[in-house]
Tab-separated table of C-alpha atoms in Angstrom:
chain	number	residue	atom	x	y	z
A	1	UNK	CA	-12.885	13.146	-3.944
A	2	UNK	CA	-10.183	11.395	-6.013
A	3	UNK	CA	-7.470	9.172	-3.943
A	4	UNK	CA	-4.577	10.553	-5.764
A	5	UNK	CA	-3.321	14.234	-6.016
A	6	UNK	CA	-0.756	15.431	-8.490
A	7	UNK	CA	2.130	17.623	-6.735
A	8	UNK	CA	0.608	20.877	-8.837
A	9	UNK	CA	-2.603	20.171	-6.699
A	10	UNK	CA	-0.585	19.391	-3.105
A	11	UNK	CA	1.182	22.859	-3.518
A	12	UNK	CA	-1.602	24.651	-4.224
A	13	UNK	CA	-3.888	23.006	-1.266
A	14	UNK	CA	-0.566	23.725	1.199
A	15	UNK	CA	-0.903	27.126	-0.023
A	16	UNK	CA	-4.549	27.707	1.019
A	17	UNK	CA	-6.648	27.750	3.925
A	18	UNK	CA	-6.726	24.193	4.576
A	19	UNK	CA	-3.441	22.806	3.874
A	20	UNK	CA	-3.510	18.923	4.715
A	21	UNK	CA	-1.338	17.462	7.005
A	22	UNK	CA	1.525	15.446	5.124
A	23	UNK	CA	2.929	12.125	5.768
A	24	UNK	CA	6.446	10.959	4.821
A	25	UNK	CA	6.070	7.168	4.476
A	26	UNK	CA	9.047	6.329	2.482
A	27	UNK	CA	10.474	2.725	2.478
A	28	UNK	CA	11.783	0.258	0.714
A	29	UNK	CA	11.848	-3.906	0.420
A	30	UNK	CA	15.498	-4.871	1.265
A	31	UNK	CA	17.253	-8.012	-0.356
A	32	UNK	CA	17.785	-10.686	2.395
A	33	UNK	CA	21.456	-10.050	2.397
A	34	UNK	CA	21.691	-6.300	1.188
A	35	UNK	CA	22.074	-2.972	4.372
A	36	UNK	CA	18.257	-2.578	4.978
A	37	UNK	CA	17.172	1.237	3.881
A	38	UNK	CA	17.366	4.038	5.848
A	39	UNK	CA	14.173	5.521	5.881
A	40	UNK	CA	14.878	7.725	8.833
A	41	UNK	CA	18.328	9.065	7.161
A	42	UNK	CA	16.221	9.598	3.696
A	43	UNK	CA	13.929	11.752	5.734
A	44	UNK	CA	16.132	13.723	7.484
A	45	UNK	CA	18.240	14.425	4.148
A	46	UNK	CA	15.442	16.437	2.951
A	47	UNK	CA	11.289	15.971	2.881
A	48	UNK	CA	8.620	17.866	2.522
A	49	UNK	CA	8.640	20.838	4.104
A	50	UNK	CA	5.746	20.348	7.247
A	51	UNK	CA	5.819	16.370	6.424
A	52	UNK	CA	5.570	13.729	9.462
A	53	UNK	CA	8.005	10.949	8.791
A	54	UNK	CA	6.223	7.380	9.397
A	55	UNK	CA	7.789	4.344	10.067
A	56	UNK	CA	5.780	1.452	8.096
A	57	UNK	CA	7.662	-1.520	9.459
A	58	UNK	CA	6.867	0.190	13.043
A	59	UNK	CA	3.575	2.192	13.089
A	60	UNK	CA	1.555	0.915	9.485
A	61	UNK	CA	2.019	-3.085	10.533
A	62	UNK	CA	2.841	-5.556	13.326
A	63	UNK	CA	6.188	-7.139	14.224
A	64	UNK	CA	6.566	-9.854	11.659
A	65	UNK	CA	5.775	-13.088	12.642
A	66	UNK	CA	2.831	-16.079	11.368
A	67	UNK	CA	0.523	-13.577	9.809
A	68	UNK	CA	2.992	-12.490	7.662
A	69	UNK	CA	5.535	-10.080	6.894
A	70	UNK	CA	3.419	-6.597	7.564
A	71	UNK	CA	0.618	-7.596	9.275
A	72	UNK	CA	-1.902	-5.259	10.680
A	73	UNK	CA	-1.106	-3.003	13.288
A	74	UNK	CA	-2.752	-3.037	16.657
A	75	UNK	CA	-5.490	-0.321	15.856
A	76	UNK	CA	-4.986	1.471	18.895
A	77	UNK	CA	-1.387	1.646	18.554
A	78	UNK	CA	-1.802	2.390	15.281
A	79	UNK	CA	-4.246	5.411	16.084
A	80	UNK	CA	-1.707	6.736	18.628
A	81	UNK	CA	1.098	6.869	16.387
A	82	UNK	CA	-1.516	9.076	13.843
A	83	UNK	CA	-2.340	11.435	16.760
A	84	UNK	CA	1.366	11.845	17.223
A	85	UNK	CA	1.419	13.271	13.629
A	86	UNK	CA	-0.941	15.102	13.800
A	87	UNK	CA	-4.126	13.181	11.947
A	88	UNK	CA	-7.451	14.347	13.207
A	89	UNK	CA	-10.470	13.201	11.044
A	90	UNK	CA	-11.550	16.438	9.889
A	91	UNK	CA	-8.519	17.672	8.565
A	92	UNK	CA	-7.548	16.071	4.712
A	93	UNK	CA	-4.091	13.699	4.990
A	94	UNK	CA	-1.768	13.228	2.242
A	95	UNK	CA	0.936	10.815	2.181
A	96	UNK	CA	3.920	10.117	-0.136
A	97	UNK	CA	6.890	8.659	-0.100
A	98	UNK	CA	9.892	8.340	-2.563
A	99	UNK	CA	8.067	7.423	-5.472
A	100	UNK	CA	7.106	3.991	-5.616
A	101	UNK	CA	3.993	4.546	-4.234
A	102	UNK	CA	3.923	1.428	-2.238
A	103	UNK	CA	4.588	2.474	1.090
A	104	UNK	CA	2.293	5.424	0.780
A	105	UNK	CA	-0.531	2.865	-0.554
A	106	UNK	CA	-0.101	1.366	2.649
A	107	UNK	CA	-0.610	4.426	4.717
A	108	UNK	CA	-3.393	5.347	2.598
A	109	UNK	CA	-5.138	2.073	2.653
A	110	UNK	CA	-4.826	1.503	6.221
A	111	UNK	CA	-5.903	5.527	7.514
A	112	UNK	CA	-9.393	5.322	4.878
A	113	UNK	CA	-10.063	1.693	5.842
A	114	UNK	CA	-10.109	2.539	9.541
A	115	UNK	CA	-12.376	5.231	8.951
A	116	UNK	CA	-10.245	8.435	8.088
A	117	UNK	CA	-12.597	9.789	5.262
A	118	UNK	CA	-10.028	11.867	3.118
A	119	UNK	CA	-6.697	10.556	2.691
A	120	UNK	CA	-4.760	10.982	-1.018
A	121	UNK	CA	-1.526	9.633	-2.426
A	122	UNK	CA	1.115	12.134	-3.990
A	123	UNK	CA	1.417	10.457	-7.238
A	124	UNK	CA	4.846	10.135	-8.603
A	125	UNK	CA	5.707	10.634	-4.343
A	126	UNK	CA	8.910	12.882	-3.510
A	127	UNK	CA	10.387	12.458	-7.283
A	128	UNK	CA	6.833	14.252	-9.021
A	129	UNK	CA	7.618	17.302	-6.646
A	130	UNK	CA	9.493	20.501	-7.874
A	131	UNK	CA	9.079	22.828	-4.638
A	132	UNK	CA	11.703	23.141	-1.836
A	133	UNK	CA	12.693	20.340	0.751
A	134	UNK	CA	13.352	21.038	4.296
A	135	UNK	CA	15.353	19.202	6.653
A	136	UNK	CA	13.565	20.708	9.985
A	137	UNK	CA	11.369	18.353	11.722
A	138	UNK	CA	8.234	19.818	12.702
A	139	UNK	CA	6.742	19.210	15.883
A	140	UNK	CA	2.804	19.073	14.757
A	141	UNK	CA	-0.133	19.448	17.327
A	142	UNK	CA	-1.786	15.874	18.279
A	143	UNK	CA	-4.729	15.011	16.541
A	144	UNK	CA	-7.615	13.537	17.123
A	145	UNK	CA	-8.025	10.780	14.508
A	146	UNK	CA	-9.497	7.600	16.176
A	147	UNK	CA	-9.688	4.455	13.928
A	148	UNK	CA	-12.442	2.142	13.656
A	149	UNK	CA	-12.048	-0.986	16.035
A	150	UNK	CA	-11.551	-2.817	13.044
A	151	UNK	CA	-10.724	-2.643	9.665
A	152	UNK	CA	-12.773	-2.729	7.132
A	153	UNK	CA	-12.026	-4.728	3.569
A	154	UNK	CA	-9.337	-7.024	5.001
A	155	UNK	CA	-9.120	-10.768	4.046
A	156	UNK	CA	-7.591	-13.708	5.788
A	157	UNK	CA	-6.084	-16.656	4.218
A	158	UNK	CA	-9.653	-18.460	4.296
A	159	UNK	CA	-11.849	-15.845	2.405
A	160	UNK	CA	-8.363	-14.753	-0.284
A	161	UNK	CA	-8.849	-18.717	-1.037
A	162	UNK	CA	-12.521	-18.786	-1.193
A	163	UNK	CA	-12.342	-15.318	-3.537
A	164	UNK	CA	-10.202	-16.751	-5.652
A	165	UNK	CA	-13.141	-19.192	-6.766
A	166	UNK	CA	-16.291	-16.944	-6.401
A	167	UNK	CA	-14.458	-13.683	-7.304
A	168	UNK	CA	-11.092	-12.159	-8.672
A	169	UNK	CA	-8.105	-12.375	-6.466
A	170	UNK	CA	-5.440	-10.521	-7.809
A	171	UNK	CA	-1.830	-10.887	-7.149
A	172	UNK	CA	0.520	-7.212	-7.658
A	173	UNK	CA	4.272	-9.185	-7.237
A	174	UNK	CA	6.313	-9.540	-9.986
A	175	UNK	CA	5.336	-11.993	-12.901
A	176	UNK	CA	8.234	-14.269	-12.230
A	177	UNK	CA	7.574	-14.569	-8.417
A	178	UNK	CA	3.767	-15.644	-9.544
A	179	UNK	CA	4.929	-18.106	-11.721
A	180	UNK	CA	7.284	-19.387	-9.424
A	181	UNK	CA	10.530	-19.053	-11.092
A	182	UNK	CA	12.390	-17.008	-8.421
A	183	UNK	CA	11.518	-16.544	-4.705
A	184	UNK	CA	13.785	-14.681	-3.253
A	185	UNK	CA	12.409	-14.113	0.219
A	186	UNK	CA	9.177	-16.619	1.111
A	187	UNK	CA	9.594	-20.163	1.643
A	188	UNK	CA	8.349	-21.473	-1.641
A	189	UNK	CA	7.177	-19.435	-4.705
A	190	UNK	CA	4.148	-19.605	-6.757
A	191	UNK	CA	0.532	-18.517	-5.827
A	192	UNK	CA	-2.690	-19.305	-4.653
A	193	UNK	CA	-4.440	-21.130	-6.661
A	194	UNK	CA	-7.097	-19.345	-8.701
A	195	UNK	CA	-5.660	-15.961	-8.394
A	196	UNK	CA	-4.702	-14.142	-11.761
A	197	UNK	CA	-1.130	-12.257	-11.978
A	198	UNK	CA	-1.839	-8.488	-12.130
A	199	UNK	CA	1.650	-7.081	-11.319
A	200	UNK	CA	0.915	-3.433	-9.857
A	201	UNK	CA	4.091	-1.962	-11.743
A	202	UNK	CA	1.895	-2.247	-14.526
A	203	UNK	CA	-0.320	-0.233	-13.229
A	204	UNK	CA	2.099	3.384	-13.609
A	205	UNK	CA	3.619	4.892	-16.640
A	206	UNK	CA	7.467	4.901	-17.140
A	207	UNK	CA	7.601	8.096	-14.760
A	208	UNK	CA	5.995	6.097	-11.395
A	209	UNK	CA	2.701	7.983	-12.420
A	210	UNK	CA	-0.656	6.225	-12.002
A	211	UNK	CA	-1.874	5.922	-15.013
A	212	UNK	CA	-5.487	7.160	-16.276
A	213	UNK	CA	-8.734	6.245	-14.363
A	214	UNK	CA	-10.017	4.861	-17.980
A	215	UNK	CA	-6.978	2.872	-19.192
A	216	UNK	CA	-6.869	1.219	-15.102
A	217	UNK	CA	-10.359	0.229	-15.872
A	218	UNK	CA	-9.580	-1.524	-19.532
A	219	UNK	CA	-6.485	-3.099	-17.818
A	220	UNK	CA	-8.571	-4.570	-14.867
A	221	UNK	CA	-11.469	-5.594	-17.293
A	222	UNK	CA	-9.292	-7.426	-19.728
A	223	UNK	CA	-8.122	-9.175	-16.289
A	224	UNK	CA	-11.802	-9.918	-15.547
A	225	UNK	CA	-12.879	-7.655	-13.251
A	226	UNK	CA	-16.414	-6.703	-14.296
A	227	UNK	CA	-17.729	-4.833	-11.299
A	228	UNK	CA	-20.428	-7.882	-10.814
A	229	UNK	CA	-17.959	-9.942	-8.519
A	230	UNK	CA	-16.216	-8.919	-5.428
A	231	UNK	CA	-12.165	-8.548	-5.928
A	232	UNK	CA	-9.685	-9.158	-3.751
A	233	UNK	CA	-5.709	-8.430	-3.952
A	234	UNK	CA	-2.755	-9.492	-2.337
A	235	UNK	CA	1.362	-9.616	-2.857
A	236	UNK	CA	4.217	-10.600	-0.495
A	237	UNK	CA	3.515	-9.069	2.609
A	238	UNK	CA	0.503	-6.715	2.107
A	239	UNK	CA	2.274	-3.794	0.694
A	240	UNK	CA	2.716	-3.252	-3.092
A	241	UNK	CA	-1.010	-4.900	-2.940
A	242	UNK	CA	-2.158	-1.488	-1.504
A	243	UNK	CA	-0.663	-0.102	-4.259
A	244	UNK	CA	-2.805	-2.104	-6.809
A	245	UNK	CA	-5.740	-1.560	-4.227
A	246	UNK	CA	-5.216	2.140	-4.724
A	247	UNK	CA	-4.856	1.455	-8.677
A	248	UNK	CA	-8.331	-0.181	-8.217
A	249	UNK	CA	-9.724	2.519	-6.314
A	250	UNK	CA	-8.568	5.242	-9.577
A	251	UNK	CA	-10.681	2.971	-10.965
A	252	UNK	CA	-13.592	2.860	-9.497
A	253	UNK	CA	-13.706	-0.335	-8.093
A	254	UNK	CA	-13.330	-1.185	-4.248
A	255	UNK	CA	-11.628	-4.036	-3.662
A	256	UNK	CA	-10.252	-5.500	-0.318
A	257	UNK	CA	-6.612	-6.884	0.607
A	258	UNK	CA	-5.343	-10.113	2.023
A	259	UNK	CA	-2.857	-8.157	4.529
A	260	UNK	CA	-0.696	-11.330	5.472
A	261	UNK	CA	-0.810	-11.726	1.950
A	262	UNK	CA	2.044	-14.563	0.267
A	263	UNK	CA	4.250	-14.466	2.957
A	264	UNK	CA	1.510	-15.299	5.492
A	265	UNK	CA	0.081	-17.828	2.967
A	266	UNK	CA	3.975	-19.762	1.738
A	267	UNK	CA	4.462	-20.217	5.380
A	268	UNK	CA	1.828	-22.896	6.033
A	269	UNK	CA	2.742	-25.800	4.357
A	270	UNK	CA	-0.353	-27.329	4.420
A	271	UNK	CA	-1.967	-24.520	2.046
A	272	UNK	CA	-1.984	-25.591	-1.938
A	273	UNK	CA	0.440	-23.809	-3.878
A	274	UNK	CA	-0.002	-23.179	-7.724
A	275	UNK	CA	3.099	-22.746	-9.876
A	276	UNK	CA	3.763	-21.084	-13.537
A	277	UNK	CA	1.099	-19.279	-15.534
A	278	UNK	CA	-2.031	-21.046	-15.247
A	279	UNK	CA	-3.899	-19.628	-12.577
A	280	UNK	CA	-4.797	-22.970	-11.043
């Protein structure tokens, strides 16, 4: 089972016996002092036709606070809010949103590390699909989907900073914001020291597309990921780092995600902060 399905595949799958249930997780990082996005309003303008909308700020992570920006989710809230739209285990889940991928990483990440075992991305989201939209909201019947107690391939600040020596810790923001050149929303910029830049926009082609499992793997060697250590990934606030998880995964190789991520990590001013291109 691949983790990605092109929007050919999704219509064809709706069309069939099965069809999976669909999850509109569309979102967006806000600037500090810009009108925060509308996810609700972009849903209601026109989704999927059958798709679930899912609030990431409210169902996929935790009020923000020390752990970060997005942490994790109480897992039996979390759960709930899946039954609501309709998740049960046996019954395949794909989620998109408006074609970023980020916030649909997210969902994915989160439903297959709590146990859900088929859950796949729309690659290219809403913008890669030609069908119709529909603006009724459906009312779907409550699943039975019942995460794990805990999730599995998470790191904390103390095993991202002890992966960064034994392993590869990758980190998905923005070159710049690695280097420390411009921070525009944690306390201080730069990043933890050993981790190697890997934005996850490199990751897609020039249409938002994922691009092939064999050029992922050449990009993540030449970063030195070999397969014989374990890898780790992270961003600002455990989001776009699903997205290079899920790039990783395309790949072939598993990799877990430091959920509080830089915006847990920049708070603490005690933790070591590495600035400009040099890793440490």
């Amino acid at each position: 089972m691949t983790v990605i399905i092109t929007a050919a595949e999704l219509a064809r799958d709706l069309a069939g016996p099965t069809p999976p249930t669909l999850l509109d997780v569309r979102w967006q990082l806000s600037a500090p002092d810009a009108p925060a996005f509308d996810a609700r309003a972009a849903y209601a303008a026109g989704h999927l036709p059958g798709a679930v909308f899912v609030d990431l700020d409210r169902e996929l992570a935790a009020p923000p606070g020390p752990r970060g920006r997005h942490p994790l989710p109480d897992l039996a809230e979390f759960g709930a809010a899946m039954r609501r739209a309709g998740v049960s285990a046996g019954t395949p889940v794909v989620v998109y949103d408006g074609g970023q991928g980020w916030a649909a990483a997210r969902a994915w990440w989160l439903l297959q590390a709590t146990g859900h075992p088929n859950v796949r991305v729309l690659d290219g989201g809403l913008t890669a699909w030609e069908g119709p939209l529909s603006t009724e909201v459906p009312t779907p019947a409550q699943g039975d989907f019942a995460p794990l107690p805990e999730a599995t391939g998470v790191l904390d600040a103390d095993s991202a900073a002890e992966l960064a020596g034994s392993g590869v810790l990758l980190d998905a923001r923005a070159g710049e914001r690695y280097r420390g050149e411009v921070e525009p929303i944690d306390r201080v910029g730069g990043h933890i020291p050993g981790a190697l830049s890997a934005p996850t926009m490199e990751n897609v082609g020039p249409d938002g597309r994922f691009l092939p499992a064999a050029d992922l793997r050449d990009r993540f060697k030449a970063l030195g990921v070999s397969g014989d250590a374990p890898v780790g990934v992270y961003c600002g606030s455990g989001v776009s780092a699903a997205h290079e998880a899920l790039a990783l995964a395309i790949a072939g190789i598993p990799a877990a995600l430091y959920v509080g991520s830089w915006s847990e990590w920049s708070d603490d001013p005690s933790r070591p902060v590495a600035v400009g291109p040099d890793p440490r």
